Short mmCIF file of C-alpha atoms in Angstrom, two decimals:
data_model
loop_
_atom_site.label_atom_id
_atom_site.label_comp_id
_atom_site.label_asym_id
_atom_site.label_seq_id
_atom_site.Cartn_x
_atom_site.Cartn_y
_atom_site.Cartn_z
CA UNK A 1 0.00 0.00 0.00
CA UNK A 2 1.36 3.38 -1.01
CA UNK A 3 2.03 6.00 1.66
CA UNK A 4 0.06 9.20 1.73
CA UNK A 5 3.17 11.00 0.56
CA UNK A 6 3.57 8.69 -2.42
CA UNK A 7 -0.10 9.07 -3.36
CA UNK A 8 0.22 12.83 -3.22
CA UNK A 9 3.26 12.68 -5.47
CA UNK A 10 1.10 10.61 -7.84
CA UNK A 11 -1.48 13.47 -7.79
CA UNK A 12 -4.09 11.36 -6.04
CA UNK A 13 -6.84 13.81 -5.11
CA UNK A 14 -8.29 11.37 -2.60
CA UNK A 15 -4.95 11.48 -0.76
CA UNK A 16 -5.22 15.24 -0.62
CA UNK A 17 -8.68 14.96 0.90
CA UNK A 18 -7.35 12.53 3.51
CA UNK A 19 -4.49 14.85 4.37
CA UNK A 20 -6.90 17.76 4.79
CA UNK A 21 -9.28 15.76 6.96
CA UNK A 22 -6.44 14.56 9.17
CA UNK A 23 -4.42 17.69 9.69
CA UNK A 24 -6.55 20.73 8.86
CA UNK A 25 -8.06 20.95 12.38
CA UNK A 26 -4.57 21.26 13.85
CA UNK A 27 -3.46 23.76 11.24
CA UNK A 28 -6.56 25.84 11.82
CA UNK A 29 -6.03 25.73 15.59
CA UNK A 30 -2.46 26.96 15.20
CA UNK A 31 -3.32 29.63 12.61
CA UNK A 32 -6.22 30.94 14.68
CA UNK A 33 -4.01 31.14 17.77
CA UNK A 34 -1.45 33.15 15.83
CA UNK A 35 -3.79 35.37 13.82
CA UNK A 36 -6.83 35.66 16.12
CA UNK A 37 -8.92 35.71 12.95
CA UNK A 38 -10.81 32.58 11.78
CA UNK A 39 -11.23 33.78 8.20
CA UNK A 40 -7.59 34.69 7.81
CA UNK A 41 -6.64 31.40 9.44
CA UNK A 42 -8.60 29.53 6.77
CA UNK A 43 -6.80 31.50 4.08
CA UNK A 44 -3.44 30.57 5.56
CA UNK A 45 -4.40 26.91 5.70
CA UNK A 46 -5.55 27.10 2.10
CA UNK A 47 -2.21 28.59 1.12
CA UNK A 48 -0.35 25.89 3.04
CA UNK A 49 -2.20 23.04 1.32
CA UNK A 50 -1.66 24.70 -2.04
CA UNK A 51 2.07 24.91 -1.39
CA UNK A 52 2.20 21.28 -0.29
CA UNK A 53 0.27 20.10 -3.35
CA UNK A 54 2.50 22.09 -5.68
CA UNK A 55 5.79 21.18 -4.01
CA UNK A 56 5.13 17.67 -2.80
CA UNK A 57 8.15 16.51 -4.77
CA UNK A 58 10.39 18.55 -2.48
CA UNK A 59 8.94 17.09 0.72
CA UNK A 60 11.18 14.33 2.07
CA UNK A 61 9.48 10.95 2.10
CA UNK A 62 10.49 10.04 5.62
CA UNK A 63 8.95 9.88 9.11
CA UNK A 64 8.00 13.44 10.11
CA UNK A 65 8.56 14.58 6.55
CA UNK A 66 5.07 15.40 5.29
CA UNK A 67 3.46 16.38 8.55
CA UNK A 68 6.44 18.38 9.79
CA UNK A 69 6.57 20.23 6.49
CA UNK A 70 2.86 20.97 6.63
CA UNK A 71 2.94 22.24 10.21
CA UNK A 72 6.03 24.37 9.61
CA UNK A 73 4.72 25.78 6.34
CA UNK A 74 1.43 26.79 7.93
CA UNK A 75 3.09 28.39 10.92
CA UNK A 76 5.53 30.30 8.74
CA UNK A 77 2.73 31.59 6.52
CA UNK A 78 0.74 32.69 9.54
CA UNK A 79 3.73 34.48 11.07
CA UNK A 80 4.53 36.15 7.76
CA UNK A 81 0.98 37.48 7.63
CA UNK A 82 1.08 38.48 11.25
CA UNK A 83 4.20 40.53 10.76
CA UNK A 84 3.57 41.89 7.31
CA UNK A 85 0.19 43.25 8.31
CA UNK A 86 1.51 45.05 11.33
CA UNK A 87 -0.85 43.22 13.54
CA UNK A 88 1.57 42.91 16.37
CA UNK A 89 0.11 45.97 18.04
CA UNK A 90 -3.27 44.29 18.12
CA UNK A 91 -1.62 41.15 19.34
CA UNK A 92 0.00 43.12 22.14
CA UNK A 93 -3.39 44.50 23.07
CA UNK A 94 -4.85 41.00 22.98
CA UNK A 95 -2.06 39.69 25.18
CA UNK A 96 -2.37 42.64 27.54
CA UNK A 97 -6.09 42.06 27.84
CA UNK A 98 -5.64 38.38 28.66
CA UNK A 99 -2.46 38.69 30.69
CA UNK A 100 -1.37 35.60 32.60
CA UNK A 101 -4.93 34.58 33.38
CA UNK A 102 -6.50 31.53 31.92
CA UNK A 103 -4.98 28.68 30.02
CA UNK A 104 -2.16 29.82 27.70
CA UNK A 105 -2.62 26.78 25.48
CA UNK A 106 -6.15 25.59 25.82
CA UNK A 107 -6.82 21.92 26.29
CA UNK A 108 -9.04 20.40 23.65
CA UNK A 109 -12.61 19.57 24.48
CA UNK A 110 -13.21 15.93 25.47
CA UNK A 111 -15.34 15.27 22.40
CA UNK A 112 -12.39 16.14 20.21
CA UNK A 113 -10.47 13.18 21.57
CA UNK A 114 -11.34 11.23 18.46
CA UNK A 115 -9.50 13.69 16.26
CA UNK A 116 -6.54 12.09 14.47
CA UNK A 117 -3.33 13.00 16.25
CA UNK A 118 -5.08 13.51 19.53
CA UNK A 119 -2.44 11.49 21.41
CA UNK A 120 0.25 13.85 20.13
CA UNK A 121 -1.70 16.87 21.32
CA UNK A 122 -2.19 15.28 24.71
CA UNK A 123 1.55 14.67 25.10
CA UNK A 124 2.55 18.15 23.89
CA UNK A 125 -0.04 19.78 26.09
CA UNK A 126 1.14 17.85 29.10
CA UNK A 127 4.75 18.80 28.37
CA UNK A 128 3.80 22.46 28.18
CA UNK A 129 1.81 22.23 31.39
CA UNK A 130 4.77 20.67 33.12
CA UNK A 131 6.94 23.71 32.43
CA UNK A 132 7.41 26.31 35.17
CA UNK A 133 4.79 29.00 34.66
CA UNK A 134 7.23 31.74 33.53
CA UNK A 135 8.75 29.35 30.95
CA UNK A 136 5.33 28.18 29.83
CA UNK A 137 4.27 31.79 29.30
CA UNK A 138 7.27 32.82 27.16
CA UNK A 139 6.81 29.69 25.03
CA UNK A 140 3.15 30.57 24.59
CA UNK A 141 4.01 34.14 23.57
CA UNK A 142 6.77 33.07 21.23
CA UNK A 143 5.45 29.93 19.62
CA UNK A 144 1.69 30.29 19.76
CA UNK A 145 1.30 34.06 19.62
CA UNK A 146 4.13 34.76 17.16
CA UNK A 147 5.97 37.42 19.16
CA UNK A 148 9.70 37.89 18.70
CA UNK A 149 12.01 37.58 21.68
CA UNK A 150 12.47 41.37 21.65
CA UNK A 151 8.70 41.88 21.79
CA UNK A 152 8.39 39.39 24.60
CA UNK A 153 11.05 41.24 26.59
CA UNK A 154 9.21 44.52 26.04
CA UNK A 155 5.87 42.98 26.87
CA UNK A 156 7.07 41.40 30.09
CA UNK A 157 9.47 44.20 31.01
CA UNK A 158 12.40 41.85 31.44
CA UNK A 159 15.84 41.76 29.81
CA UNK A 160 16.02 39.94 26.49
CA UNK A 161 18.71 37.72 28.00
CA UNK A 162 16.17 36.50 30.54
CA UNK A 163 13.72 35.76 27.76
CA UNK A 164 16.35 33.75 25.90
CA UNK A 165 17.27 31.82 29.03
CA UNK A 166 13.66 30.94 29.81
CA UNK A 167 13.06 29.88 26.22
CA UNK A 168 16.20 27.79 26.07
CA UNK A 169 15.36 25.99 29.30
CA UNK A 170 11.79 25.42 28.16
CA UNK A 171 12.69 24.16 24.72
CA UNK A 172 15.37 21.84 26.09
CA UNK A 173 12.70 20.16 28.18
CA UNK A 174 10.18 20.11 25.37
CA UNK A 175 12.66 18.58 22.93
CA UNK A 176 13.21 15.66 25.22
CA UNK A 177 9.51 14.92 25.43
CA UNK A 178 8.69 15.59 21.78
CA UNK A 179 11.56 13.45 20.50
CA UNK A 180 9.69 10.32 21.55
CA UNK A 181 6.61 11.13 19.46
CA UNK A 182 6.14 9.45 16.14
CA UNK A 183 4.40 10.49 12.97
CA UNK A 184 0.70 9.62 13.11
CA UNK A 185 0.03 9.90 9.42
CA UNK A 186 1.00 7.06 7.10
CA UNK B 1 32.60 36.35 21.88
CA UNK B 2 33.13 35.79 18.18
CA UNK B 3 30.77 36.88 15.44
CA UNK B 4 29.68 33.30 14.99
CA UNK B 5 28.71 33.01 18.65
CA UNK B 6 25.79 35.34 17.94
CA UNK B 7 24.49 32.83 15.42
CA UNK B 8 24.98 29.94 17.80
CA UNK B 9 23.16 31.90 20.50
CA UNK B 10 20.21 32.59 18.22
CA UNK B 11 19.76 29.24 16.47
CA UNK B 12 16.70 28.43 18.53
CA UNK B 13 15.20 31.88 17.96
CA UNK B 14 15.74 31.51 14.21
CA UNK B 15 14.29 28.01 14.07
CA UNK B 16 11.16 29.17 15.89
CA UNK B 17 10.77 32.54 14.07
CA UNK B 18 11.48 34.63 17.16
CA UNK B 19 14.02 36.98 15.54
CA UNK B 20 13.14 40.45 14.33
CA UNK B 21 12.83 40.81 10.57
CA UNK B 22 16.28 42.25 9.94
CA UNK B 23 17.98 39.75 12.27
CA UNK B 24 16.07 36.95 10.60
CA UNK B 25 17.32 38.02 7.17
CA UNK B 26 20.90 38.17 8.42
CA UNK B 27 20.60 34.75 10.01
CA UNK B 28 18.97 33.23 6.93
CA UNK B 29 21.84 34.51 4.83
CA UNK B 30 24.31 32.98 7.26
CA UNK B 31 22.52 29.63 7.37
CA UNK B 32 22.74 29.35 3.63
CA UNK B 33 26.54 29.40 3.97
CA UNK B 34 27.20 27.78 7.36
CA UNK B 35 26.94 24.00 7.44
CA UNK B 36 27.04 23.79 11.26
CA UNK B 37 24.24 26.28 11.77
CA UNK B 38 22.17 24.74 8.98
CA UNK B 39 22.44 21.32 10.55
CA UNK B 40 21.69 22.66 14.03
CA UNK B 41 18.61 24.57 12.83
CA UNK B 42 17.35 21.53 10.93
CA UNK B 43 17.74 19.42 14.07
CA UNK B 44 15.83 21.97 16.15
CA UNK B 45 13.03 22.02 13.60
CA UNK B 46 12.83 18.22 13.67
CA UNK B 47 12.83 18.14 17.46
CA UNK B 48 10.05 20.70 17.68
CA UNK B 49 7.97 19.22 14.87
CA UNK B 50 4.98 18.43 17.08
CA UNK B 51 5.02 21.55 19.21
CA UNK B 52 2.40 23.36 17.06
CA UNK B 53 0.00 20.60 18.06
CA UNK B 54 0.01 21.99 21.56
CA UNK B 55 -2.96 24.12 20.55
CA UNK B 56 -6.42 22.65 20.50
CA UNK B 57 -7.67 21.49 17.09
CA UNK B 58 -10.46 23.51 15.50
CA UNK B 59 -13.29 21.39 14.11
CA UNK B 60 -13.69 21.94 10.39
CA UNK B 61 -16.82 23.87 9.51
CA UNK B 62 -19.17 22.09 7.09
CA UNK B 63 -17.88 22.38 3.55
CA UNK B 64 -14.37 23.52 4.49
CA UNK B 65 -12.72 20.33 3.26
CA UNK B 66 -14.45 20.78 -0.09
CA UNK B 67 -13.45 24.44 -0.19
CA UNK B 68 -9.83 23.62 0.56
CA UNK B 69 -9.80 20.86 -2.06
CA UNK B 70 -11.38 23.15 -4.61
CA UNK B 71 -8.93 25.92 -3.78
CA UNK B 72 -5.94 23.64 -4.23
CA UNK B 73 -7.10 21.85 -7.36
CA UNK B 74 -8.44 24.92 -9.15
CA UNK B 75 -5.82 27.34 -7.95
CA UNK B 76 -4.55 28.42 -11.32
CA UNK B 77 -7.92 29.11 -12.85
CA UNK B 78 -9.08 30.75 -9.65
CA UNK B 79 -6.00 32.86 -9.45
CA UNK B 80 -6.32 33.88 -13.07
CA UNK B 81 -9.91 34.96 -12.59
CA UNK B 82 -9.10 36.65 -9.31
CA UNK B 83 -6.42 38.73 -10.91
CA UNK B 84 -8.36 39.60 -14.03
CA UNK B 85 -10.31 42.55 -12.59
CA UNK B 86 -7.21 43.90 -10.92
CA UNK B 87 -5.16 43.53 -14.10
CA UNK B 88 -7.92 45.09 -16.16
CA UNK B 89 -8.18 47.97 -13.74
CA UNK B 90 -4.41 48.41 -13.74
CA UNK B 91 -4.30 48.32 -17.53
CA UNK B 92 -7.14 50.82 -17.75
CA UNK B 93 -5.33 53.04 -15.29
CA UNK B 94 -2.12 52.87 -17.30
CA UNK B 95 -3.97 53.67 -20.53
CA UNK B 96 -5.87 56.49 -18.88
CA UNK B 97 -2.65 57.88 -17.45
CA UNK B 98 -0.94 57.67 -20.83
CA UNK B 99 -3.89 59.36 -22.56
CA UNK B 100 -4.06 62.01 -19.87
CA UNK B 101 -0.30 62.67 -20.12
CA UNK B 102 -0.40 62.78 -23.91
CA UNK B 103 -3.45 65.02 -23.86
CA UNK B 104 -1.81 67.35 -21.39
CA UNK B 105 1.29 67.45 -23.55
CA UNK B 106 -0.76 68.20 -26.65
CA UNK B 107 -2.78 70.81 -24.82
CA UNK B 108 0.45 72.39 -23.59
CA UNK B 109 1.86 72.43 -27.12
CA UNK B 110 -1.37 73.83 -28.58
CA UNK B 111 -1.53 76.45 -25.84
CA UNK B 112 2.05 77.56 -26.59
CA UNK B 113 1.36 77.66 -30.31
CA UNK B 114 -1.86 79.61 -29.71
CA UNK B 115 -0.08 82.10 -27.48
CA UNK B 116 2.64 82.57 -30.10
CA UNK B 117 0.05 83.09 -32.84
CA UNK B 118 -1.92 85.46 -30.66
CA UNK B 119 1.25 87.45 -30.03
CA UNK B 120 1.95 87.67 -33.74
CA UNK B 121 -1.68 88.57 -34.38
CA UNK B 122 -1.54 91.38 -31.86
CA UNK B 123 1.66 92.66 -33.41
CA UNK B 124 0.10 92.46 -36.87
CA UNK B 125 -3.04 94.22 -35.63
CA UNK B 126 -0.87 96.96 -34.16
CA UNK B 127 0.94 97.34 -37.45
CA UNK B 128 -2.27 97.21 -39.45
CA UNK B 129 -3.96 99.73 -37.20
CA UNK B 130 -1.03 102.06 -37.74
CA UNK B 131 -1.13 101.42 -41.47
CA UNK B 132 -4.90 101.85 -41.68
CA UNK B 133 -4.69 105.09 -39.76
CA UNK B 134 -1.69 106.37 -41.66
CA UNK B 135 -1.98 109.49 -43.74
CA UNK B 136 0.37 108.20 -46.42
CA UNK B 137 1.16 104.61 -47.31
CA UNK B 138 3.59 103.68 -50.06
CA UNK B 139 4.34 100.18 -51.15
CA UNK B 140 6.29 98.35 -53.78
CA UNK B 141 6.53 94.72 -54.76
CA UNK B 142 10.00 93.21 -54.59
CA UNK B 143 10.65 90.34 -56.95
CA UNK B 144 13.64 88.13 -57.20
CA UNK B 145 14.65 84.58 -58.13
CA UNK B 146 12.20 82.32 -56.33
CA UNK B 147 10.53 84.94 -54.17
CA UNK B 148 8.04 87.79 -54.22
CA UNK B 149 8.08 90.20 -51.30
CA UNK B 150 7.16 93.72 -50.46
CA UNK B 151 8.58 97.02 -49.34
CA UNK B 152 6.21 99.26 -47.38
CA UNK B 153 6.56 102.79 -46.06
CA UNK B 154 3.92 104.70 -44.13
CA UNK B 155 3.64 107.65 -41.78
CA UNK B 156 2.06 107.32 -38.32
CA UNK B 157 0.72 110.67 -37.28
CA UNK B 158 0.19 109.60 -33.68
CA UNK B 159 3.84 108.85 -33.13
CA UNK B 160 5.03 111.16 -35.87
CA UNK B 161 7.31 108.47 -37.22
CA UNK B 162 7.91 106.83 -40.55
CA UNK B 163 7.59 103.09 -40.51
CA UNK B 164 9.29 100.72 -42.90
CA UNK B 165 8.25 97.13 -43.47
CA UNK B 166 9.81 94.50 -45.71
CA UNK B 167 8.24 91.11 -45.97
CA UNK B 168 8.70 87.74 -47.68
CA UNK B 169 12.28 88.46 -48.62
CA UNK B 170 14.75 85.57 -48.31
CA UNK B 171 17.72 86.05 -46.00
CA UNK B 172 20.58 87.90 -47.67
CA UNK B 173 23.27 85.65 -49.07
CA UNK B 174 26.57 85.26 -47.25
CA UNK B 175 28.55 88.50 -47.43
CA UNK B 176 25.53 90.53 -48.50
CA UNK B 177 22.88 92.60 -46.78
CA UNK B 178 19.65 94.46 -47.41
CA UNK B 179 19.93 98.16 -46.68
CA UNK B 180 17.55 101.08 -46.57
CA UNK B 181 18.53 104.35 -48.28
CA UNK B 182 16.92 107.75 -47.82
CA UNK B 183 16.15 109.79 -50.88
CA UNK B 184 16.94 113.41 -50.12
CA UNK B 185 17.36 116.52 -52.21
CA UNK B 186 21.10 115.96 -51.76
CA UNK B 187 21.01 112.42 -53.11
CA UNK B 188 20.87 108.99 -51.42
CA UNK B 189 21.92 108.79 -47.80
CA UNK B 190 22.58 105.35 -46.27
CA UNK B 191 20.12 104.10 -43.69
CA UNK B 192 20.11 101.03 -41.46
CA UNK B 193 20.53 97.43 -42.51
CA UNK B 194 17.29 95.43 -42.85
CA UNK B 195 17.50 91.83 -41.75
CA UNK B 196 15.01 89.63 -43.57
CA UNK B 197 14.43 86.02 -42.62
CA UNK B 198 11.71 85.08 -45.07
CA UNK B 199 9.24 84.05 -42.35
CA UNK B 200 8.32 87.24 -40.57
CA UNK B 201 8.11 90.84 -41.75
CA UNK B 202 10.96 93.12 -40.73
CA UNK B 203 9.78 96.34 -39.14
CA UNK B 204 11.75 99.56 -38.82
CA UNK B 205 10.61 102.90 -37.41
CA UNK B 206 12.25 106.27 -38.10
CA UNK B 207 11.80 109.80 -36.81
CA UNK B 208 9.69 111.95 -39.06
CA UNK B 209 12.55 114.39 -39.60
CA UNK B 210 14.75 111.66 -41.01
CA UNK B 211 18.43 111.22 -40.36
CA UNK B 212 19.45 114.55 -41.89
CA UNK B 213 16.47 116.64 -42.61
CA UNK B 214 13.35 115.79 -44.65
CA UNK B 215 13.56 112.99 -47.10
CA UNK B 216 11.36 112.40 -50.09
CA UNK B 217 11.59 108.71 -50.46
CA UNK B 218 13.35 105.47 -49.62
CA UNK B 219 15.22 102.81 -51.55
CA UNK B 220 15.79 99.16 -50.69
CA UNK B 221 19.04 97.67 -51.94
CA UNK B 222 20.97 94.48 -51.65
CA UNK B 223 24.74 94.47 -51.83
CA UNK B 224 28.01 93.79 -50.04
CA UNK B 225 27.73 93.67 -46.26
CA UNK B 226 29.36 96.34 -44.11
CA UNK B 227 29.48 100.10 -44.07
CA UNK B 228 28.11 101.50 -47.33
CA UNK B 229 30.88 102.37 -49.74
CA UNK B 230 31.03 103.05 -53.38
CA UNK B 231 30.75 99.35 -54.20
CA UNK B 232 27.80 98.52 -56.46
CA UNK B 233 24.47 97.60 -54.95
CA UNK B 234 21.33 96.39 -56.61
CA UNK B 235 18.23 98.52 -56.15
CA UNK B 236 15.30 96.28 -55.34
CA UNK B 237 12.55 98.90 -54.79
CA UNK B 238 12.12 102.67 -54.64
CA UNK B 239 9.35 104.63 -52.93
CA UNK B 240 9.00 108.36 -53.33
CA UNK B 241 6.41 110.74 -51.95
#
């Protein structure tokens, strides 16, 4: 049986539909977190799938190849939009309004547990929750809100060196946990 | 700290898009040349592959899968149609701008030409008004090889001056000149040179008393350039009162 990657290379439209069904909810979640705009998030996801379909030949056919490429492409497109449209000010306002209250990275609803890749989300979410709160917060600002380390330092009123240290400590821990996860799309 | 240490220190920030735009460009340029940094960044990206899945998934709205499929599979046609109105508008704008610029240029040229013609008309009207109001007007046709011009003399009582006009004469040949002569009771006295260019009339005004007392006529000659001497000149026209 051909892999999803191989079927996409063969221009199998059914494979494209399967890829969308499997990963679009995660891409939309990430894009909406970054852009705070559902319509724009859909546009970014559309762009990401278009890029993947057009450049599938460049995607390495290996574990973490297709999915990693898709996730990274979507996040990069969302951040490009975020920065090119000067929306950081609004993002600042959004962050200021929410502050440290609430759940930085919301847990999925129980009825979403059947979503493909759910076990990955559960592991990542647990790893984030296990971080000290100040590390968790800078990761949230950097990775899920799209702020630069300079913006984070300004937002939190702390030296950029402190931001870098917190991020490095946090990502070192996260890398250990995430390294054990395997691709869930075949 | 070496220059490369900055790159090492910011590998994580680059891999996770946390650098400012300018820093990111600098780092990207470096990564394209530095094998160590390229490998380190690639490793970081692999290690953090699943981190984006820390956010909750968003259930797909009804029809979104179809919309995404349609968008991907019909991208070229969609893009072409999407850009058509913009391209048409841009083309129309360019054409309109070109027409507007050309029209402005033509209007500017026509305005300049009109102003020049109006100036000449006013000058002609002035001359004609003086001629029409003159007590005495004398004129003579001047003919030559390939041309037919005129020599005109009239008195303006308002300004009490004699006015001389030559028109449609070709420019004098090299080394020659047109010259006006006054006819007096003591013979011909040399007057000023008349410069003809063939396109516009040459106008000359003289005091009523003349250069040395009253004169009874004028002669137009062509001959060697310079102060009048005894060298032969050709008489083109003679006007006497």
